[in-house]
Amino acid sequence: MSDLKNKRIITVATTGAWPTKENTPYVPIEPEEIAEEVYKCWKAGAAVCHIHCRDDQGKAAMEFPKFKKTVDLIRAHKDCDIIINLTTSGGINLSEDDRIKPFAELKPEMASYDCGTMNWQHSGVFENNPKFLEKLGLLMQEKGVKPEIEVFDPGMIYNAQYYIKKGVLKAPAHFQFCMGVAGGIKGTTKNLVFMKETMEEVAPGSTWSAFGVGASAMEILYASVAMGGHIRVGMEDNILYKKGVLAESNVVFVERVRRVIEEFGCEVAKPDEAREILNLK
Ligand code: ZN
């Protein structure tokens, strides 16, 4: 295998919790749509897919049958070895049991782990209380699911340090720097440098990926590539390809970040290379 240091992992977050068909007709909502989009993104270079599902009305939900159907459809593509990463947030105000069930039952290789509570977009509380985080971390270990530690501000990196020390999270950890979400840290290069340096100080040996929502998307994308990070793209974070232009699929985001990575002189990690980088079994 060639040098993994030069490989960058593309994660695609196709759907997320908020964009509806009214916001953009291109967002995949139904399990069939999500699975097809994931397959196309894998062909374009995505090594990881981060999955959210919606209810029949298209609203954020953690309905287990939707997750099962989506995962089954992705796995039905026998040639597709993409790493599946299921959300454990799904939206705000969802029950803890509902948030846990998809990863506990479907045992994806990864699942998101939101490492703290925050005021979400000035609209509500995105609750991840200490008891829930302990339960979630230990259950992920039991099920063999690697946490993708989502941090929306530097305080959450220190939370992760605490949970690593306590044995709730295992080192080496993998972080996702989620930047530019109102209520969390702003998406700027200066802030990304601070997040990365803080992580290296308190959780040495960890891997990291980043994304910026909305207007900060391209700055964080280029800065992450330049700073040696992995990158997440997709309609969970942005529905616009550029100002005033809707992305007509998630594939165009994957294709663009692939071009940036390759122009920079790096290579896009294949799923098996990503498994090695992320210490997945
Ligand atoms: Zn998500």
PDB file of C-alpha atoms in Angstrom, residues 1-277:
ATOM      1  CA  MET A   1       0.000   0.000   0.000  1.00  0.00           C
ATOM      2  CA  SER A   2       1.309   3.433  -0.894  1.00  0.00           C
ATOM      3  CA  ASP A   3       2.037   6.059   1.713  1.00  0.00           C
ATOM      4  CA  LEU A   4      -1.094   6.706   3.747  1.00  0.00           C
ATOM      5  CA  LYS A   5       0.197  10.098   4.910  1.00  0.00           C
ATOM      6  CA  ASN A   6      -0.549  11.441   1.473  1.00  0.00           C
ATOM      7  CA  LYS A   7      -4.125  10.093   1.420  1.00  0.00           C
ATOM      8  CA  ARG A   8      -7.171  12.153   2.262  1.00  0.00           C
ATOM      9  CA  ILE A   9     -10.507  10.655   3.224  1.00  0.00           C
ATOM     10  CA  ILE A  10     -13.650  12.122   1.681  1.00  0.00           C
ATOM     11  CA  THR A  11     -16.774  11.737   3.786  1.00  0.00           C
ATOM     12  CA  VAL A  12     -20.079  12.513   2.133  1.00  0.00           C
ATOM     13  CA  ALA A  13     -23.028  13.611   4.270  1.00  0.00           C
ATOM     14  CA  THR A  14     -25.794  13.338   1.706  1.00  0.00           C
ATOM     15  CA  THR A  15     -28.897  14.346   3.628  1.00  0.00           C
ATOM     16  CA  GLY A  16     -28.544  15.631   7.185  1.00  0.00           C
ATOM     17  CA  ALA A  17     -31.449  16.785   9.271  1.00  0.00           C
ATOM     18  CA  TRP A  18     -32.600  20.020   7.732  1.00  0.00           C
ATOM     19  CA  PRO A  19     -32.759  20.482   3.929  1.00  0.00           C
ATOM     20  CA  THR A  20     -36.164  19.592   2.523  1.00  0.00           C
ATOM     21  CA  LYS A  21     -37.315  19.089  -1.052  1.00  0.00           C
ATOM     22  CA  GLU A  22     -38.672  22.657  -0.838  1.00  0.00           C
ATOM     23  CA  ASN A  23     -35.152  23.941  -0.069  1.00  0.00           C
ATOM     24  CA  THR A  24     -33.641  21.888  -2.851  1.00  0.00           C
ATOM     25  CA  PRO A  25     -35.279  19.252  -5.029  1.00  0.00           C
ATOM     26  CA  TYR A  26     -31.908  17.475  -5.231  1.00  0.00           C
ATOM     27  CA  VAL A  27     -31.575  16.374  -1.602  1.00  0.00           C
ATOM     28  CA  PRO A  28     -31.992  12.603  -1.235  1.00  0.00           C
ATOM     29  CA  ILE A  29     -34.619  11.862   1.411  1.00  0.00           C
ATOM     30  CA  GLU A  30     -36.035   8.374   0.846  1.00  0.00           C
ATOM     31  CA  PRO A  31     -33.856   5.342   1.644  1.00  0.00           C
ATOM     32  CA  GLU A  32     -33.722   4.416  -2.061  1.00  0.00           C
ATOM     33  CA  GLU A  33     -32.587   7.932  -2.979  1.00  0.00           C
ATOM     34  CA  ILE A  34     -29.962   8.045  -0.232  1.00  0.00           C
ATOM     35  CA  ALA A  35     -28.557   4.611  -1.104  1.00  0.00           C
ATOM     36  CA  GLU A  36     -28.265   5.485  -4.797  1.00  0.00           C
ATOM     37  CA  GLU A  37     -26.621   8.796  -3.992  1.00  0.00           C
ATOM     38  CA  VAL A  38     -24.147   7.082  -1.674  1.00  0.00           C
ATOM     39  CA  TYR A  39     -23.292   4.571  -4.394  1.00  0.00           C
ATOM     40  CA  LYS A  40     -22.617   7.334  -6.920  1.00  0.00           C
ATOM     41  CA  CYS A  41     -20.533   9.271  -4.383  1.00  0.00           C
ATOM     42  CA  TRP A  42     -18.490   6.146  -3.638  1.00  0.00           C
ATOM     43  CA  LYS A  43     -17.790   5.804  -7.351  1.00  0.00           C
ATOM     44  CA  ALA A  44     -16.682   9.449  -7.389  1.00  0.00           C
ATOM     45  CA  GLY A  45     -14.237   8.928  -4.503  1.00  0.00           C
ATOM     46  CA  ALA A  46     -16.059   9.074  -1.157  1.00  0.00           C
ATOM     47  CA  ALA A  47     -14.686   6.531   1.341  1.00  0.00           C
ATOM     48  CA  VAL A  48     -17.200   7.248   4.121  1.00  0.00           C
ATOM     49  CA  CYS A  49     -20.924   8.026   4.008  1.00  0.00           C
ATOM     50  CA  HIS A  50     -22.544   9.780   6.961  1.00  0.00           C
ATOM     51  CA  ILE A  51     -26.207   8.804   7.049  1.00  0.00           C
ATOM     52  CA  HIS A  52     -29.309  10.562   8.352  1.00  0.00           C
ATOM     53  CA  CYS A  53     -32.860   9.442   7.614  1.00  0.00           C
ATOM     54  CA  ARG A  54     -36.172  11.268   7.554  1.00  0.00           C
ATOM     55  CA  ASP A  55     -39.741  10.317   8.408  1.00  0.00           C
ATOM     56  CA  ASP A  56     -42.504  10.009   5.798  1.00  0.00           C
ATOM     57  CA  GLN A  57     -43.018  13.776   5.919  1.00  0.00           C
ATOM     58  CA  GLY A  58     -39.321  14.360   5.175  1.00  0.00           C
ATOM     59  CA  LYS A  59     -38.634  15.664   8.684  1.00  0.00           C
ATOM     60  CA  ALA A  60     -35.586  14.818  10.834  1.00  0.00           C
ATOM     61  CA  ALA A  61     -36.210  11.514  12.597  1.00  0.00           C
ATOM     62  CA  MET A  62     -34.456   8.465  13.964  1.00  0.00           C
ATOM     63  CA  GLU A  63     -36.952   5.868  12.711  1.00  0.00           C
ATOM     64  CA  PHE A  64     -35.165   2.554  12.805  1.00  0.00           C
ATOM     65  CA  PRO A  65     -36.881   0.982   9.739  1.00  0.00           C
ATOM     66  CA  LYS A  66     -35.660   3.861   7.565  1.00  0.00           C
ATOM     67  CA  PHE A  67     -32.078   3.349   8.717  1.00  0.00           C
ATOM     68  CA  LYS A  68     -32.315  -0.394   8.232  1.00  0.00           C
ATOM     69  CA  LYS A  69     -33.663  -0.007   4.724  1.00  0.00           C
ATOM     70  CA  THR A  70     -31.021   2.560   3.781  1.00  0.00           C
ATOM     71  CA  VAL A  71     -28.145   0.477   5.151  1.00  0.00           C
ATOM     72  CA  ASP A  72     -29.503  -2.715   3.541  1.00  0.00           C
ATOM     73  CA  LEU A  73     -29.755  -0.961   0.175  1.00  0.00           C
ATOM     74  CA  ILE A  74     -26.196   0.383   0.423  1.00  0.00           C
ATOM     75  CA  ARG A  75     -24.883  -3.039   1.443  1.00  0.00           C
ATOM     76  CA  ALA A  76     -26.838  -4.636  -1.431  1.00  0.00           C
ATOM     77  CA  HIS A  77     -24.352  -3.062  -3.846  1.00  0.00           C
ATOM     78  CA  LYS A  78     -21.857  -5.883  -3.598  1.00  0.00           C
ATOM     79  CA  ASP A  79     -19.061  -3.954  -5.284  1.00  0.00           C
ATOM     80  CA  CYS A  80     -19.438  -0.982  -2.917  1.00  0.00           C
ATOM     81  CA  ASP A  81     -17.094  -1.108   0.078  1.00  0.00           C
ATOM     82  CA  ILE A  82     -17.862   2.375   1.423  1.00  0.00           C
ATOM     83  CA  ILE A  83     -17.580   2.836   5.192  1.00  0.00           C
ATOM     84  CA  ILE A  84     -20.991   3.483   6.717  1.00  0.00           C
ATOM     85  CA  ASN A  85     -21.219   6.098   9.458  1.00  0.00           C
ATOM     86  CA  LEU A  86     -24.675   6.505  11.046  1.00  0.00           C
ATOM     87  CA  THR A  87     -25.753   9.639  12.845  1.00  0.00           C
ATOM     88  CA  THR A  88     -26.659   9.393  16.521  1.00  0.00           C
ATOM     89  CA  SER A  89     -28.176  12.858  16.613  1.00  0.00           C
ATOM     90  CA  GLY A  90     -30.701  12.861  13.801  1.00  0.00           C
ATOM     91  CA  GLY A  91     -31.989  16.280  14.776  1.00  0.00           C
ATOM     92  CA  ILE A  92     -32.746  17.970  18.063  1.00  0.00           C
ATOM     93  CA  ASN A  93     -35.116  16.756  20.791  1.00  0.00           C
ATOM     94  CA  LEU A  94     -35.063  13.091  19.755  1.00  0.00           C
ATOM     95  CA  SER A  95     -35.132  10.332  22.354  1.00  0.00           C
ATOM     96  CA  GLU A  96     -31.876   8.762  23.496  1.00  0.00           C
ATOM     97  CA  ASP A  97     -33.095   5.245  22.767  1.00  0.00           C
ATOM     98  CA  ASP A  98     -34.073   6.193  19.221  1.00  0.00           C
ATOM     99  CA  ARG A  99     -30.681   7.829  18.709  1.00  0.00           C
ATOM    100  CA  ILE A 100     -28.865   4.692  19.857  1.00  0.00           C
ATOM    101  CA  LYS A 101     -30.849   1.963  18.126  1.00  0.00           C
ATOM    102  CA  PRO A 102     -29.645   2.321  14.508  1.00  0.00           C
ATOM    103  CA  PHE A 103     -25.938   1.886  15.265  1.00  0.00           C
ATOM    104  CA  ALA A 104     -26.528  -0.648  18.045  1.00  0.00           C
ATOM    105  CA  GLU A 105     -28.570  -2.914  15.773  1.00  0.00           C
ATOM    106  CA  LEU A 106     -27.032  -2.300  12.363  1.00  0.00           C
ATOM    107  CA  LYS A 107     -23.409  -2.178  13.573  1.00  0.00           C
ATOM    108  CA  PRO A 108     -21.949   0.193  10.988  1.00  0.00           C
ATOM    109  CA  GLU A 109     -18.193   0.694  11.124  1.00  0.00           C
ATOM    110  CA  MET A 110     -18.652   4.234  12.453  1.00  0.00           C
ATOM    111  CA  ALA A 111     -21.241   6.472  14.099  1.00  0.00           C
ATOM    112  CA  SER A 112     -21.228  10.121  15.054  1.00  0.00           C
ATOM    113  CA  TYR A 113     -20.571  11.109  18.661  1.00  0.00           C
ATOM    114  CA  ASP A 114     -21.518  14.709  19.421  1.00  0.00           C
ATOM    115  CA  CYS A 115     -19.193  15.582  22.243  1.00  0.00           C
ATOM    116  CA  GLY A 116     -21.222  18.173  24.174  1.00  0.00           C
ATOM    117  CA  THR A 117     -24.439  20.141  24.431  1.00  0.00           C
ATOM    118  CA  MET A 118     -24.958  23.384  22.529  1.00  0.00           C
ATOM    119  CA  ASN A 119     -27.547  25.967  21.583  1.00  0.00           C
ATOM    120  CA  TRP A 120     -28.397  24.889  18.043  1.00  0.00           C
ATOM    121  CA  GLN A 121     -28.731  27.656  15.438  1.00  0.00           C
ATOM    122  CA  HIS A 122     -30.396  29.981  17.975  1.00  0.00           C
ATOM    123  CA  SER A 123     -33.439  27.727  17.857  1.00  0.00           C
ATOM    124  CA  GLY A 124     -33.146  24.949  20.419  1.00  0.00           C
ATOM    125  CA  VAL A 125     -30.879  22.868  22.609  1.00  0.00           C
ATOM    126  CA  PHE A 126     -28.852  20.094  21.003  1.00  0.00           C
ATOM    127  CA  GLU A 127     -28.574  17.960  24.077  1.00  0.00           C
ATOM    128  CA  ASN A 128     -25.754  15.506  24.662  1.00  0.00           C
ATOM    129  CA  ASN A 129     -25.655  15.269  28.436  1.00  0.00           C
ATOM    130  CA  PRO A 130     -22.801  13.585  30.344  1.00  0.00           C
ATOM    131  CA  LYS A 131     -24.770  10.415  31.164  1.00  0.00           C
ATOM    132  CA  PHE A 132     -25.794   9.973  27.537  1.00  0.00           C
ATOM    133  CA  LEU A 133     -22.233  10.501  26.302  1.00  0.00           C
ATOM    134  CA  GLU A 134     -20.889   7.889  28.710  1.00  0.00           C
ATOM    135  CA  LYS A 135     -23.524   5.389  27.690  1.00  0.00           C
ATOM    136  CA  LEU A 136     -22.985   6.127  24.001  1.00  0.00           C
ATOM    137  CA  GLY A 137     -19.205   5.780  24.146  1.00  0.00           C
ATOM    138  CA  LEU A 138     -19.263   2.513  26.058  1.00  0.00           C
ATOM    139  CA  LEU A 139     -21.947   1.029  23.825  1.00  0.00           C
ATOM    140  CA  MET A 140     -19.975   1.959  20.709  1.00  0.00           C
ATOM    141  CA  GLN A 141     -16.988   0.090  22.128  1.00  0.00           C
ATOM    142  CA  GLU A 142     -19.160  -2.923  22.923  1.00  0.00           C
ATOM    143  CA  LYS A 143     -20.617  -2.987  19.406  1.00  0.00           C
ATOM    144  CA  GLY A 144     -17.278  -2.394  17.679  1.00  0.00           C
ATOM    145  CA  VAL A 145     -18.413   0.930  16.196  1.00  0.00           C
ATOM    146  CA  LYS A 146     -15.789   3.674  15.902  1.00  0.00           C
ATOM    147  CA  PRO A 147     -17.008   7.049  17.159  1.00  0.00           C
ATOM    148  CA  GLU A 148     -16.575  10.000  14.858  1.00  0.00           C
ATOM    149  CA  ILE A 149     -16.239  12.666  17.524  1.00  0.00           C
ATOM    150  CA  GLU A 150     -18.111  15.682  16.214  1.00  0.00           C
ATOM    151  CA  VAL A 151     -16.940  18.886  17.860  1.00  0.00           C
ATOM    152  CA  PHE A 152     -18.652  22.207  17.256  1.00  0.00           C
ATOM    153  CA  ASP A 153     -16.342  24.237  19.485  1.00  0.00           C
ATOM    154  CA  PRO A 154     -13.042  23.768  21.339  1.00  0.00           C
ATOM    155  CA  GLY A 155     -14.767  22.923  24.640  1.00  0.00           C
ATOM    156  CA  MET A 156     -15.994  19.720  23.065  1.00  0.00           C
ATOM    157  CA  ILE A 157     -12.389  18.702  22.325  1.00  0.00           C
ATOM    158  CA  TYR A 158     -11.672  18.951  26.054  1.00  0.00           C
ATOM    159  CA  ASN A 159     -14.778  16.867  26.725  1.00  0.00           C
ATOM    160  CA  ALA A 160     -13.306  14.219  24.434  1.00  0.00           C
ATOM    161  CA  GLN A 161     -10.038  14.365  26.370  1.00  0.00           C
ATOM    162  CA  TYR A 162     -11.998  13.657  29.568  1.00  0.00           C
ATOM    163  CA  TYR A 163     -13.827  10.698  28.011  1.00  0.00           C
ATOM    164  CA  ILE A 164     -10.607   9.253  26.588  1.00  0.00           C
ATOM    165  CA  LYS A 165      -9.035   9.481  30.043  1.00  0.00           C
ATOM    166  CA  LYS A 166     -12.104   7.803  31.556  1.00  0.00           C
ATOM    167  CA  GLY A 167     -12.071   4.986  29.001  1.00  0.00           C
ATOM    168  CA  VAL A 168     -15.411   5.983  27.499  1.00  0.00           C
ATOM    169  CA  LEU A 169     -13.627   6.796  24.235  1.00  0.00           C
ATOM    170  CA  LYS A 170     -10.612   4.910  22.976  1.00  0.00           C
ATOM    171  CA  ALA A 171      -7.434   6.406  21.542  1.00  0.00           C
ATOM    172  CA  PRO A 172      -6.528   6.968  18.777  1.00  0.00           C
ATOM    173  CA  ALA A 173      -9.719   8.934  18.301  1.00  0.00           C
ATOM    174  CA  HIS A 174     -11.164  10.430  15.144  1.00  0.00           C
ATOM    175  CA  PHE A 175     -12.518  13.977  15.226  1.00  0.00           C
ATOM    176  CA  GLN A 176     -14.828  15.830  12.883  1.00  0.00           C
ATOM    177  CA  PHE A 177     -14.481  19.617  13.231  1.00  0.00           C
ATOM    178  CA  CYS A 178     -17.966  20.933  12.458  1.00  0.00           C
ATOM    179  CA  MET A 179     -17.475  24.620  11.828  1.00  0.00           C
ATOM    180  CA  GLY A 180     -19.658  27.592  11.135  1.00  0.00           C
ATOM    181  CA  VAL A 181     -22.810  26.294  12.839  1.00  0.00           C
ATOM    182  CA  ALA A 182     -24.492  29.096  14.780  1.00  0.00           C
ATOM    183  CA  GLY A 183     -23.971  28.290  18.455  1.00  0.00           C
ATOM    184  CA  GLY A 184     -20.532  26.820  17.756  1.00  0.00           C
ATOM    185  CA  ILE A 185     -17.192  28.093  16.508  1.00  0.00           C
ATOM    186  CA  LYS A 186     -17.073  30.211  13.350  1.00  0.00           C
ATOM    187  CA  GLY A 187     -15.633  28.578  10.234  1.00  0.00           C
ATOM    188  CA  THR A 188     -12.321  30.374   9.657  1.00  0.00           C
ATOM    189  CA  THR A 189      -8.814  29.146   8.933  1.00  0.00           C
ATOM    190  CA  LYS A 190      -7.551  30.713  12.151  1.00  0.00           C
ATOM    191  CA  ASN A 191     -10.149  28.784  14.130  1.00  0.00           C
ATOM    192  CA  LEU A 192      -9.368  25.557  12.289  1.00  0.00           C
ATOM    193  CA  VAL A 193      -5.686  25.915  13.203  1.00  0.00           C
ATOM    194  CA  PHE A 194      -6.717  26.399  16.825  1.00  0.00           C
ATOM    195  CA  MET A 195      -9.017  23.358  16.772  1.00  0.00           C
ATOM    196  CA  LYS A 196      -6.320  21.152  15.240  1.00  0.00           C
ATOM    197  CA  GLU A 197      -3.622  22.335  17.640  1.00  0.00           C
ATOM    198  CA  THR A 198      -5.922  21.880  20.628  1.00  0.00           C
ATOM    199  CA  MET A 199      -6.750  18.352  19.505  1.00  0.00           C
ATOM    200  CA  GLU A 200      -3.070  17.496  19.009  1.00  0.00           C
ATOM    201  CA  GLU A 201      -2.303  18.764  22.491  1.00  0.00           C
ATOM    202  CA  VAL A 202      -5.069  16.951  24.365  1.00  0.00           C
ATOM    203  CA  ALA A 203      -5.588  13.852  22.202  1.00  0.00           C
ATOM    204  CA  PRO A 204      -2.272  13.162  20.476  1.00  0.00           C
ATOM    205  CA  GLY A 205      -2.299  10.617  17.694  1.00  0.00           C
ATOM    206  CA  SER A 206      -5.902  11.390  16.720  1.00  0.00           C
ATOM    207  CA  THR A 207      -7.029  11.762  13.124  1.00  0.00           C
ATOM    208  CA  TRP A 208      -9.271  14.606  12.019  1.00  0.00           C
ATOM    209  CA  SER A 209     -11.604  15.783   9.322  1.00  0.00           C
ATOM    210  CA  ALA A 210     -13.424  19.084   8.934  1.00  0.00           C
ATOM    211  CA  PHE A 211     -16.169  20.910   7.139  1.00  0.00           C
ATOM    212  CA  GLY A 212     -17.623  24.401   7.173  1.00  0.00           C
ATOM    213  CA  VAL A 213     -21.323  25.031   6.684  1.00  0.00           C
ATOM    214  CA  GLY A 214     -22.702  27.645   4.333  1.00  0.00           C
ATOM    215  CA  ALA A 215     -20.348  30.472   3.406  1.00  0.00           C
ATOM    216  CA  SER A 216     -17.372  28.942   5.238  1.00  0.00           C
ATOM    217  CA  ALA A 217     -17.422  25.722   3.199  1.00  0.00           C
ATOM    218  CA  MET A 218     -14.697  26.486   0.671  1.00  0.00           C
ATOM    219  CA  GLU A 219     -12.336  28.136   3.145  1.00  0.00           C
ATOM    220  CA  ILE A 220     -12.484  25.142   5.484  1.00  0.00           C
ATOM    221  CA  LEU A 221     -12.197  22.724   2.559  1.00  0.00           C
ATOM    222  CA  TYR A 222      -9.019  24.301   1.203  1.00  0.00           C
ATOM    223  CA  ALA A 223      -7.567  24.884   4.685  1.00  0.00           C
ATOM    224  CA  SER A 224      -8.176  21.255   5.686  1.00  0.00           C
ATOM    225  CA  VAL A 225      -6.468  19.956   2.569  1.00  0.00           C
ATOM    226  CA  ALA A 226      -3.518  22.272   3.185  1.00  0.00           C
ATOM    227  CA  MET A 227      -3.274  21.347   6.870  1.00  0.00           C
ATOM    228  CA  GLY A 228      -3.305  17.594   6.347  1.00  0.00           C
ATOM    229  CA  GLY A 229      -6.886  16.892   7.342  1.00  0.00           C
ATOM    230  CA  HIS A 230      -9.628  14.790   5.858  1.00  0.00           C
ATOM    231  CA  ILE A 231     -12.723  16.470   4.476  1.00  0.00           C
ATOM    232  CA  ARG A 232     -16.471  16.129   4.686  1.00  0.00           C
ATOM    233  CA  VAL A 233     -18.793  17.469   2.002  1.00  0.00           C
ATOM    234  CA  GLY A 234     -22.471  17.125   1.170  1.00  0.00           C
ATOM    235  CA  MET A 235     -25.942  18.559   1.431  1.00  0.00           C
ATOM    236  CA  GLU A 236     -26.089  18.093   5.196  1.00  0.00           C
ATOM    237  CA  ASP A 237     -23.709  21.062   5.324  1.00  0.00           C
ATOM    238  CA  ASN A 238     -24.410  22.959   2.096  1.00  0.00           C
ATOM    239  CA  ILE A 239     -27.092  22.858  -0.538  1.00  0.00           C
ATOM    240  CA  LEU A 240     -25.383  25.479  -2.713  1.00  0.00           C
ATOM    241  CA  TYR A 241     -22.545  24.495  -4.999  1.00  0.00           C
ATOM    242  CA  LYS A 242     -21.600  28.158  -5.158  1.00  0.00           C
ATOM    243  CA  LYS A 243     -23.361  31.431  -4.446  1.00  0.00           C
ATOM    244  CA  GLY A 244     -26.877  31.278  -5.842  1.00  0.00           C
ATOM    245  CA  VAL A 245     -26.424  27.859  -7.479  1.00  0.00           C
ATOM    246  CA  LEU A 246     -27.956  24.718  -5.999  1.00  0.00           C
ATOM    247  CA  ALA A 247     -25.830  21.582  -6.140  1.00  0.00           C
ATOM    248  CA  GLU A 248     -27.642  19.162  -8.421  1.00  0.00           C
ATOM    249  CA  SER A 249     -26.347  16.177  -6.487  1.00  0.00           C
ATOM    250  CA  ASN A 250     -23.914  15.272  -3.743  1.00  0.00           C
ATOM    251  CA  VAL A 251     -21.631  13.844  -6.402  1.00  0.00           C
ATOM    252  CA  VAL A 252     -20.564  17.309  -7.572  1.00  0.00           C
ATOM    253  CA  PHE A 253     -19.255  18.086  -4.078  1.00  0.00           C
ATOM    254  CA  VAL A 254     -17.277  14.834  -4.021  1.00  0.00           C
ATOM    255  CA  GLU A 255     -15.891  15.507  -7.496  1.00  0.00           C
ATOM    256  CA  ARG A 256     -14.830  19.022  -6.513  1.00  0.00           C
ATOM    257  CA  VAL A 257     -13.027  18.029  -3.323  1.00  0.00           C
ATOM    258  CA  ARG A 258     -11.374  15.198  -5.216  1.00  0.00           C
ATOM    259  CA  ARG A 259     -10.002  17.726  -7.718  1.00  0.00           C
ATOM    260  CA  VAL A 260      -8.736  19.972  -4.912  1.00  0.00           C
ATOM    261  CA  ILE A 261      -7.011  17.060  -3.145  1.00  0.00           C
ATOM    262  CA  GLU A 262      -5.358  15.882  -6.347  1.00  0.00           C
ATOM    263  CA  GLU A 263      -4.343  19.359  -7.490  1.00  0.00           C
ATOM    264  CA  PHE A 264      -2.748  19.856  -4.085  1.00  0.00           C
ATOM    265  CA  GLY A 265      -0.621  16.788  -4.705  1.00  0.00           C
ATOM    266  CA  CYS A 266      -2.399  14.329  -2.431  1.00  0.00           C
ATOM    267  CA  GLU A 267      -4.465  11.276  -3.253  1.00  0.00           C
ATOM    268  CA  VAL A 268      -7.996  10.321  -2.353  1.00  0.00           C
ATOM    269  CA  ALA A 269      -8.124   7.423   0.121  1.00  0.00           C
ATOM    270  CA  LYS A 270     -10.021   4.348  -0.980  1.00  0.00           C
ATOM    271  CA  PRO A 271     -12.296   2.822   1.681  1.00  0.00           C
ATOM    272  CA  ASP A 272      -9.716   0.177   2.651  1.00  0.00           C
ATOM    273  CA  GLU A 273      -7.048   2.835   3.006  1.00  0.00           C
ATOM    274  CA  ALA A 274      -9.456   4.886   5.100  1.00  0.00           C
ATOM    275  CA  ARG A 275      -9.999   1.817   7.303  1.00  0.00           C
ATOM    276  CA  GLU A 276      -6.285   1.664   7.922  1.00  0.00           C
ATOM    277  CA  ILE A 277      -5.968   5.401   8.601  1.00  0.00           C
TER     278      ILE A 277
END
